[in-house]
PDB file of C-alpha atoms in Angstrom:
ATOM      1  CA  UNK A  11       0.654  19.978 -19.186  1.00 53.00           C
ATOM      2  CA  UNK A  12       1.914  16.457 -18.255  1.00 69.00           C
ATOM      3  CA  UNK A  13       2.921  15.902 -14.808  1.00 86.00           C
ATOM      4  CA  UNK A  14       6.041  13.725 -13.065  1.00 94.00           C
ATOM      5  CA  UNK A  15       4.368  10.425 -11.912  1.00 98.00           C
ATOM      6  CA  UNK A  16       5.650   9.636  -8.438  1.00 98.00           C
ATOM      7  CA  UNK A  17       6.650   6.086  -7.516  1.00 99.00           C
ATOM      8  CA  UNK A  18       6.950   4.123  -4.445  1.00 99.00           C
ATOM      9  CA  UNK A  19       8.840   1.176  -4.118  1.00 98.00           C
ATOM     10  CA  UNK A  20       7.493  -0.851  -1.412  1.00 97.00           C
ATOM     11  CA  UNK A  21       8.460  -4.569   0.679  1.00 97.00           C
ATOM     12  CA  UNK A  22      11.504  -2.510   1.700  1.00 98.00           C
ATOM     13  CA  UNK A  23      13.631  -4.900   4.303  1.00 98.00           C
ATOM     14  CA  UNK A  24      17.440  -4.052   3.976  1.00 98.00           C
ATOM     15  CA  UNK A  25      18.772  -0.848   4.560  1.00 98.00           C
ATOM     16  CA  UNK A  26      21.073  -0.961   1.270  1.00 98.00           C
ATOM     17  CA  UNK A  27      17.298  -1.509  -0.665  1.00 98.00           C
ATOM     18  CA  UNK A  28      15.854   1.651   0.750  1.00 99.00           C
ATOM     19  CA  UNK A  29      19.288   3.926  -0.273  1.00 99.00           C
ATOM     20  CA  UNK A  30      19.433   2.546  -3.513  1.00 99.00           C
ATOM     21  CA  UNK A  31      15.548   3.549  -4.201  1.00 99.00           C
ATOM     22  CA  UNK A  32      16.082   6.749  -3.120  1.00 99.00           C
ATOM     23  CA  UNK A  33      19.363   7.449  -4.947  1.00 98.00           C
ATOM     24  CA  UNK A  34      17.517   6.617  -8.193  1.00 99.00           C
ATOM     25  CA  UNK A  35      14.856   8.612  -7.554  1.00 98.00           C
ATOM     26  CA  UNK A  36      12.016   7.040  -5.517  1.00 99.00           C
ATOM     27  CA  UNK A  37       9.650   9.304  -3.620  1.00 99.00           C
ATOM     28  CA  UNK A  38       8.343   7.020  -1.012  1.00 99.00           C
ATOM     29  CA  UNK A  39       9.347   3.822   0.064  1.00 99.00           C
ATOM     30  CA  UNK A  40       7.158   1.165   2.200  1.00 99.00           C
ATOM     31  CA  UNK A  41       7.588  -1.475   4.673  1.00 99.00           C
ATOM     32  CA  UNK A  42       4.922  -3.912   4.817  1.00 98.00           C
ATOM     33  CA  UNK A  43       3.226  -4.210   8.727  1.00 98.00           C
ATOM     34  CA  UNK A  44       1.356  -7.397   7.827  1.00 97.00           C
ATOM     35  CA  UNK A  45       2.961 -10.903   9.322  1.00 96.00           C
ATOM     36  CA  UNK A  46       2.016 -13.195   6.764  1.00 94.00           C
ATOM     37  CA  UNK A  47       3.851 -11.916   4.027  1.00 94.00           C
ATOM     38  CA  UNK A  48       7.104 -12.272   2.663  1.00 94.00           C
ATOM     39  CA  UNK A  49       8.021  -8.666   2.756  1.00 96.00           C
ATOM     40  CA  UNK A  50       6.552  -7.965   6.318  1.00 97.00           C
ATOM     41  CA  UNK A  51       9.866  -6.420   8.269  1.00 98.00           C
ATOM     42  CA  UNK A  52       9.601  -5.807  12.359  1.00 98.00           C
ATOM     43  CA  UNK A  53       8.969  -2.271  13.226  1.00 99.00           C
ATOM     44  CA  UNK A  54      12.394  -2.058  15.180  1.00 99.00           C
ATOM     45  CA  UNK A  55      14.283  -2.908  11.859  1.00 99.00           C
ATOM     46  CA  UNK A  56      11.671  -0.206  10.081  1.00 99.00           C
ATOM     47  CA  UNK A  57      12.649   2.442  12.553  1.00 99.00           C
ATOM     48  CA  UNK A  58      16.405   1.529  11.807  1.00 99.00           C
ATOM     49  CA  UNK A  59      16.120   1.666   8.174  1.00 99.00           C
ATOM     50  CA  UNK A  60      13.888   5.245   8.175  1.00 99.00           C
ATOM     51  CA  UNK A  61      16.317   6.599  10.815  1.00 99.00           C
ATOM     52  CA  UNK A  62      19.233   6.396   7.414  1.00 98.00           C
ATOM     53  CA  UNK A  63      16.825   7.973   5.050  1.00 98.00           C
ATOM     54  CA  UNK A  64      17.006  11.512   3.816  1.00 98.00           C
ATOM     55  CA  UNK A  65      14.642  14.197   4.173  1.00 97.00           C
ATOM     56  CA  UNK A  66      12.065  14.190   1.568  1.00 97.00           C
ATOM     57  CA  UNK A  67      11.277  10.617   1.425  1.00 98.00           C
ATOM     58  CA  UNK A  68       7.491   9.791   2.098  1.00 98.00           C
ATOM     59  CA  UNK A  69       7.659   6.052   4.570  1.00 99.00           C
ATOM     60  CA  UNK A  70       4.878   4.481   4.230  1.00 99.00           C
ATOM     61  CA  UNK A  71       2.969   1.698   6.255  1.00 99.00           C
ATOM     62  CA  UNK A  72       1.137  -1.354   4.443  1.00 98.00           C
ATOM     63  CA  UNK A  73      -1.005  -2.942   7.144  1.00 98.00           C
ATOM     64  CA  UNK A  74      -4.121  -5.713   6.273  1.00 97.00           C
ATOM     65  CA  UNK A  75      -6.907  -5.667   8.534  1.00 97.00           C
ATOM     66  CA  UNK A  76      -4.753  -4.839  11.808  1.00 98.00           C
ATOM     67  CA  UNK A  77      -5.859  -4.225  14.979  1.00 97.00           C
ATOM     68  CA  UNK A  78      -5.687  -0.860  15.722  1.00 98.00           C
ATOM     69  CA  UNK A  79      -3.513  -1.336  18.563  1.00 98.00           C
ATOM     70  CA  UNK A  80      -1.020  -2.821  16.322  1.00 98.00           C
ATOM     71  CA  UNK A  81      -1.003   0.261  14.149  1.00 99.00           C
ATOM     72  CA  UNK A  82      -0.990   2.407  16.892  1.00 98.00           C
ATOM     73  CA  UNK A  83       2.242   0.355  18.336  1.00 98.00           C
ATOM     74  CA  UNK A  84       4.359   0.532  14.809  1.00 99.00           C
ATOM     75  CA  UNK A  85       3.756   4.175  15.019  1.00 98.00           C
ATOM     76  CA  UNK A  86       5.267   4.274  18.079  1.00 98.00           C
ATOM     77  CA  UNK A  87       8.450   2.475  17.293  1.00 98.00           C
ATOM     78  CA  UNK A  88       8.395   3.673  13.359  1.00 98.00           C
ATOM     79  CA  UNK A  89       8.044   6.931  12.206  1.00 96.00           C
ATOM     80  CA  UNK A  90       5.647   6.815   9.277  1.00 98.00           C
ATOM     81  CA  UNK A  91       5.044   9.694   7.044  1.00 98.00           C
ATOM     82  CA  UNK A  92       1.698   7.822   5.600  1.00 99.00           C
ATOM     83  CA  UNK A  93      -0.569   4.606   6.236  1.00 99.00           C
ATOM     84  CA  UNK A  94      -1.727   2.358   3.250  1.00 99.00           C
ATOM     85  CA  UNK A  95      -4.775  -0.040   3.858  1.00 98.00           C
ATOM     86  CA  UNK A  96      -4.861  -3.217   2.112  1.00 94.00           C
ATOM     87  CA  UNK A  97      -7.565  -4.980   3.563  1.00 94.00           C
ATOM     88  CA  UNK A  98     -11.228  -4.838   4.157  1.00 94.00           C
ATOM     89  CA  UNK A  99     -10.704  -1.468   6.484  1.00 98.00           C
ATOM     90  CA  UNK A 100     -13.712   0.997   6.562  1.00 98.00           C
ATOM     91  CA  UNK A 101     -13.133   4.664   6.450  1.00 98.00           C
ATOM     92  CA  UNK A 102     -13.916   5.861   9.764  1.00 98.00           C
ATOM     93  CA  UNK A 103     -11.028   2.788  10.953  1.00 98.00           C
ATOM     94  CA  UNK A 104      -8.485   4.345   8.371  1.00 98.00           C
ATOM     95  CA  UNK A 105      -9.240   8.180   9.467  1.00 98.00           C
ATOM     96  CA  UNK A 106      -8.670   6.797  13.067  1.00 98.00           C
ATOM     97  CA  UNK A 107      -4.749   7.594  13.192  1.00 98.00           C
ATOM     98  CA  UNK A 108      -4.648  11.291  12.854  1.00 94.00           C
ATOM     99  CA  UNK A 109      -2.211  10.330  10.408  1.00 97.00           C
ATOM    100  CA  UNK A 110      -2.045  10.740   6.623  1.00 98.00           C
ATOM    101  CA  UNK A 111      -3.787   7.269   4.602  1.00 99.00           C
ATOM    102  CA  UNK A 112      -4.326   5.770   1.357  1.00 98.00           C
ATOM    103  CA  UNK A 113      -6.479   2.836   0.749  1.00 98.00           C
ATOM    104  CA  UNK A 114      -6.047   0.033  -1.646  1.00 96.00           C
ATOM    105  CA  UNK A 115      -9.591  -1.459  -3.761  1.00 94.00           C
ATOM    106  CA  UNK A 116      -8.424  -4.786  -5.793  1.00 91.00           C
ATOM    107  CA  UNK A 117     -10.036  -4.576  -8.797  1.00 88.00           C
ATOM    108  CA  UNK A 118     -11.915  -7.451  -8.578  1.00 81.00           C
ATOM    109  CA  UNK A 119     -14.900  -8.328 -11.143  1.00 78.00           C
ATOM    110  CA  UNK A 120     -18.078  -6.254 -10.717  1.00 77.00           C
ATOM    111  CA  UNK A 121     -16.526  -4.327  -8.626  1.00 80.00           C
ATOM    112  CA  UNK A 122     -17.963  -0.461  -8.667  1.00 88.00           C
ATOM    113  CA  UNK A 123     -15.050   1.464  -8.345  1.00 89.00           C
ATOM    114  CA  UNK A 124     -15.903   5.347  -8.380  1.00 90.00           C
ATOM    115  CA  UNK A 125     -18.877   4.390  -5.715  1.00 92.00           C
ATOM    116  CA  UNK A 126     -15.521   2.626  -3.089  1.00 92.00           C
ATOM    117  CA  UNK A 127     -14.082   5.857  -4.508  1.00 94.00           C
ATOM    118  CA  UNK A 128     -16.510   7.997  -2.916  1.00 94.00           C
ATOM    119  CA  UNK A 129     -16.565   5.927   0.256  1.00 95.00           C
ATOM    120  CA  UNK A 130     -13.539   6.196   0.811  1.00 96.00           C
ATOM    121  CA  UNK A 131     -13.027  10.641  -0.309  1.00 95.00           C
ATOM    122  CA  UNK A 132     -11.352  11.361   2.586  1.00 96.00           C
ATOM    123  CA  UNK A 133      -8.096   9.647   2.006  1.00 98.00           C
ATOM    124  CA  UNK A 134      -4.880  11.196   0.505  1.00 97.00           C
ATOM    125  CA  UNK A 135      -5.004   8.709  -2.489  1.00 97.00           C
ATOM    126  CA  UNK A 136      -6.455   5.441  -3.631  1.00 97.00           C
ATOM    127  CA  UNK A 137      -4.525   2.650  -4.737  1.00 97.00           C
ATOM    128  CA  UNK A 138      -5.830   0.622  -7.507  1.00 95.00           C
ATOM    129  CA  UNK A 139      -4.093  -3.577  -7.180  1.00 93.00           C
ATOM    130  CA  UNK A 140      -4.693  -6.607  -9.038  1.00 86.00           C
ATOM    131  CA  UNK A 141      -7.605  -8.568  -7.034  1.00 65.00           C
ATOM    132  CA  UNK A 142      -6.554 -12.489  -6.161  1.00 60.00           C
ATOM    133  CA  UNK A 143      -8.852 -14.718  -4.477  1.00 55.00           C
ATOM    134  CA  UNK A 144      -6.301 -15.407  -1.677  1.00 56.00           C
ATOM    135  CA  UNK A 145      -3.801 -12.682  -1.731  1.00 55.00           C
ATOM    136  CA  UNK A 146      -4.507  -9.056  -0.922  1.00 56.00           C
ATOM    137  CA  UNK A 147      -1.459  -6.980  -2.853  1.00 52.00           C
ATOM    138  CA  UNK A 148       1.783  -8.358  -3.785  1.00 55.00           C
ATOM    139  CA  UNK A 149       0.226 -10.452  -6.189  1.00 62.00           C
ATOM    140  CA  UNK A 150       2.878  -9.921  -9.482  1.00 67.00           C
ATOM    141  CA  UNK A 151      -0.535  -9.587 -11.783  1.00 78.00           C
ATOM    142  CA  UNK A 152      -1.685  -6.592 -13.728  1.00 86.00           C
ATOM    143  CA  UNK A 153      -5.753  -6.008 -14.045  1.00 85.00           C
ATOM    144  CA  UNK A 154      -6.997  -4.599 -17.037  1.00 85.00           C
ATOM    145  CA  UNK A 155      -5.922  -0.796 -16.994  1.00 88.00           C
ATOM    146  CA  UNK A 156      -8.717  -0.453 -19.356  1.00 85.00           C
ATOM    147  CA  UNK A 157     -11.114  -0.058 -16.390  1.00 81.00           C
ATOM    148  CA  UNK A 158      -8.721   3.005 -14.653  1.00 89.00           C
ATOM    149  CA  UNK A 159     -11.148   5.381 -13.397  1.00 88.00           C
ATOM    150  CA  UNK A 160     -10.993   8.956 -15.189  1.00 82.00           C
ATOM    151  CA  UNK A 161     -12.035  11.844 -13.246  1.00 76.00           C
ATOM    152  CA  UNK A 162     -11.978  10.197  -9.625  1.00 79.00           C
ATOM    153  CA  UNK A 163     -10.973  13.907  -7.933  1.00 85.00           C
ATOM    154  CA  UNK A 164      -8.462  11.984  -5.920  1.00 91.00           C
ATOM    155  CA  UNK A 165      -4.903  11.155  -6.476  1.00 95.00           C
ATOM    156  CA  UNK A 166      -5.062   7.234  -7.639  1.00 96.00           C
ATOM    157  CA  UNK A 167      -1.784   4.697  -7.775  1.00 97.00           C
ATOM    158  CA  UNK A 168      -1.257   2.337  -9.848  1.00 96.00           C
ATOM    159  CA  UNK A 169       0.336  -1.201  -8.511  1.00 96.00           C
ATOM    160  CA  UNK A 170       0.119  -4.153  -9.107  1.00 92.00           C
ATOM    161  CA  UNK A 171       1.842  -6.398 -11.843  1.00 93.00           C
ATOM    162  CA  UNK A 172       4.101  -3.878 -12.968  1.00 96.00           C
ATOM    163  CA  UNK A 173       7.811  -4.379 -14.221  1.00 97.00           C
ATOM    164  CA  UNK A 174      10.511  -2.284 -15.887  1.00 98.00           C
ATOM    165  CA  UNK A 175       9.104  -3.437 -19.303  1.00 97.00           C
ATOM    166  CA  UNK A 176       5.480  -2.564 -18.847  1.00 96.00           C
ATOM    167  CA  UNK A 177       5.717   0.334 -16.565  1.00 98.00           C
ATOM    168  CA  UNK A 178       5.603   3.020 -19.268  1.00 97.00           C
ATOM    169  CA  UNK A 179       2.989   1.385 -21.721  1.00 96.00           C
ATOM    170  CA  UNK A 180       0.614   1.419 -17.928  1.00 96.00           C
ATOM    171  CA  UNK A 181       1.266   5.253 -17.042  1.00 96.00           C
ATOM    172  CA  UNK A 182       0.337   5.815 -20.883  1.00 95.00           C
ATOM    173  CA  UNK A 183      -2.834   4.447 -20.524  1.00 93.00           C
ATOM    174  CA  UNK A 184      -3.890   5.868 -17.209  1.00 94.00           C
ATOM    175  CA  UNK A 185      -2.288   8.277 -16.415  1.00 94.00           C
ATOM    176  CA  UNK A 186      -1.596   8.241 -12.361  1.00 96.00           C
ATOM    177  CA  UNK A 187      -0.714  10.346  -9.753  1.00 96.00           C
ATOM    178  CA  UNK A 188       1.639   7.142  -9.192  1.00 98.00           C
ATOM    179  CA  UNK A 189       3.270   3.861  -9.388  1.00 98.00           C
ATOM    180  CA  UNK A 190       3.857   1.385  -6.417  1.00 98.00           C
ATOM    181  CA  UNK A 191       6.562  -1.648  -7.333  1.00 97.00           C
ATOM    182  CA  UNK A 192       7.128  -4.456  -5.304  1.00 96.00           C
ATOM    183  CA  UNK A 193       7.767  -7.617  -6.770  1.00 95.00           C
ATOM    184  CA  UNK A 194       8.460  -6.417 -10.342  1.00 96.00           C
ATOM    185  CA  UNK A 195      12.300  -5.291  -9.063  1.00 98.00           C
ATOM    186  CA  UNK A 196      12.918  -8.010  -6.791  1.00 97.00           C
ATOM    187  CA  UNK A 197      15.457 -11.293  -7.101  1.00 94.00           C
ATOM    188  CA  UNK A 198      13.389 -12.264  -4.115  1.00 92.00           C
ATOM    189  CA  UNK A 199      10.692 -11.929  -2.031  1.00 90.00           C
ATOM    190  CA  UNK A 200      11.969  -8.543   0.071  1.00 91.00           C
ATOM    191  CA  UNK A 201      15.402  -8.675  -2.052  1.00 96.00           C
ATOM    192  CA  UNK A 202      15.485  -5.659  -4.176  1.00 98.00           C
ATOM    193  CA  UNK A 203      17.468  -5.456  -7.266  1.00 98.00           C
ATOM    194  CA  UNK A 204      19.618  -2.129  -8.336  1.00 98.00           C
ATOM    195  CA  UNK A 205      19.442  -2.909 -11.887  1.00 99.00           C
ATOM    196  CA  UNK A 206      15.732  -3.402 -11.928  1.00 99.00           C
ATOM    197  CA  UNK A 207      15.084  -0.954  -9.971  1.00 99.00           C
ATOM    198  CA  UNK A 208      17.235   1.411 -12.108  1.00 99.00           C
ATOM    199  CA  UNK A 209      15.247  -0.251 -15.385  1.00 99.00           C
ATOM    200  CA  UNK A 210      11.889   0.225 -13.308  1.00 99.00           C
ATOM    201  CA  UNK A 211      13.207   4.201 -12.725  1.00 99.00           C
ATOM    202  CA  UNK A 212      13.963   4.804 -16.511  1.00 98.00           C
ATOM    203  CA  UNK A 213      10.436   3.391 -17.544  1.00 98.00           C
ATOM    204  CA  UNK A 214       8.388   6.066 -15.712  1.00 98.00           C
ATOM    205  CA  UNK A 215      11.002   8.460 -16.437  1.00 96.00           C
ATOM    206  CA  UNK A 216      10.291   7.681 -20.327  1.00 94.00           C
ATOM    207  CA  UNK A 217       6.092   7.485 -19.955  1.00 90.00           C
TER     208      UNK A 217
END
């Protein structure tokens, strides 16, 4: 039996972004905590965009090696349904919230993925991104999907790299839980784009 593969479309900024997502079917949308990057958007204007949403929409938190005060102070002002962790955060610092996390790995060379897998067992998911020397996520590269992990016993998403056009050919060949889009429907950094976003929609839908 072949399962719906969920997507999240994250670097949400604008309110109208975060409607049109949902409208065309996105199950979680996220809003990047983490100042140097293009996409980061204040918690206030977070708070303002969740406070529109729907019910049944999963907001999610992207934060890079915070402090944990500074999580602890989005919460407060945003109301997050989940926590992603894009940096270099151990597991006992993720399960610190009392809140729902995931936890990106860049698949960087060498790396030994189903041992970072284990380390990290107690999350809700693992993400799976494109490693870049300088850049952690948001990159706009694939890695080989070749190396996806089979078996992991944990519900693993698939970012980074991925577009409209190679969105299906990337759930055929591994098969996640889900997808997480950033760049791939954007005009701009932040800016999302209904028709690519629409395009992005139909690929899964046709995986």
């Amino acid at each position: 039996m072949s399962y719906r593969t969920r997507v999240k479309i994250c670097g949400i900024t604008r309110l109208e972004d975060a409607l049109d997502a949902v409208r065309l079917g996105a199950d979680a949308l996220g809003f990047v905590f983490y100042p140097p990057s293009p996409r980061y958007v204040a918690p206030e204007k977070a708070a303002e965009i969740i406070a529109r949403l729907p019910p049944f929409v999963t907001t999610t938190g992207l934060f890079v090696d915070a402090d944990a005060q500074q999580v602890r102070d989005v919460l407060a002002t945003a109301p997050l349904g989940l926590l992603q962790f894009h940096g270099d955060e151990s597991p006992e610092y993720c399960a610190g919230f009392r809140q729902p996390w995931i936890k990106a790995l860049r698949m960087q060379p060498g790396l030994d993925v189903a041992a970072k897998i284990r380390d990290y067992r107690d999350a809700a998911g693992i993400l799976l991104d494109a490693w870049h020397p300088q850049l952690k996520g948001g990159t706009g590269e694939t890695f080989d999907w070749r190396h996806w992990p089979k078996h992991s016993g944990l519900s693993l998403i698939l970012a980074g790299g991925l577009t409209p056009e190679n969105v299906a050919e990337a759930i055929h060949l591994t098969q996640p839980y889900a997808v997480d889009v950033s760049g791939g429907v954007e005009l701009g950094k932040g800016l999302k784009d209904f028709t690519l976003m629409q395009a992005f929609m139909a690929g899964v839908n046709a995986a």
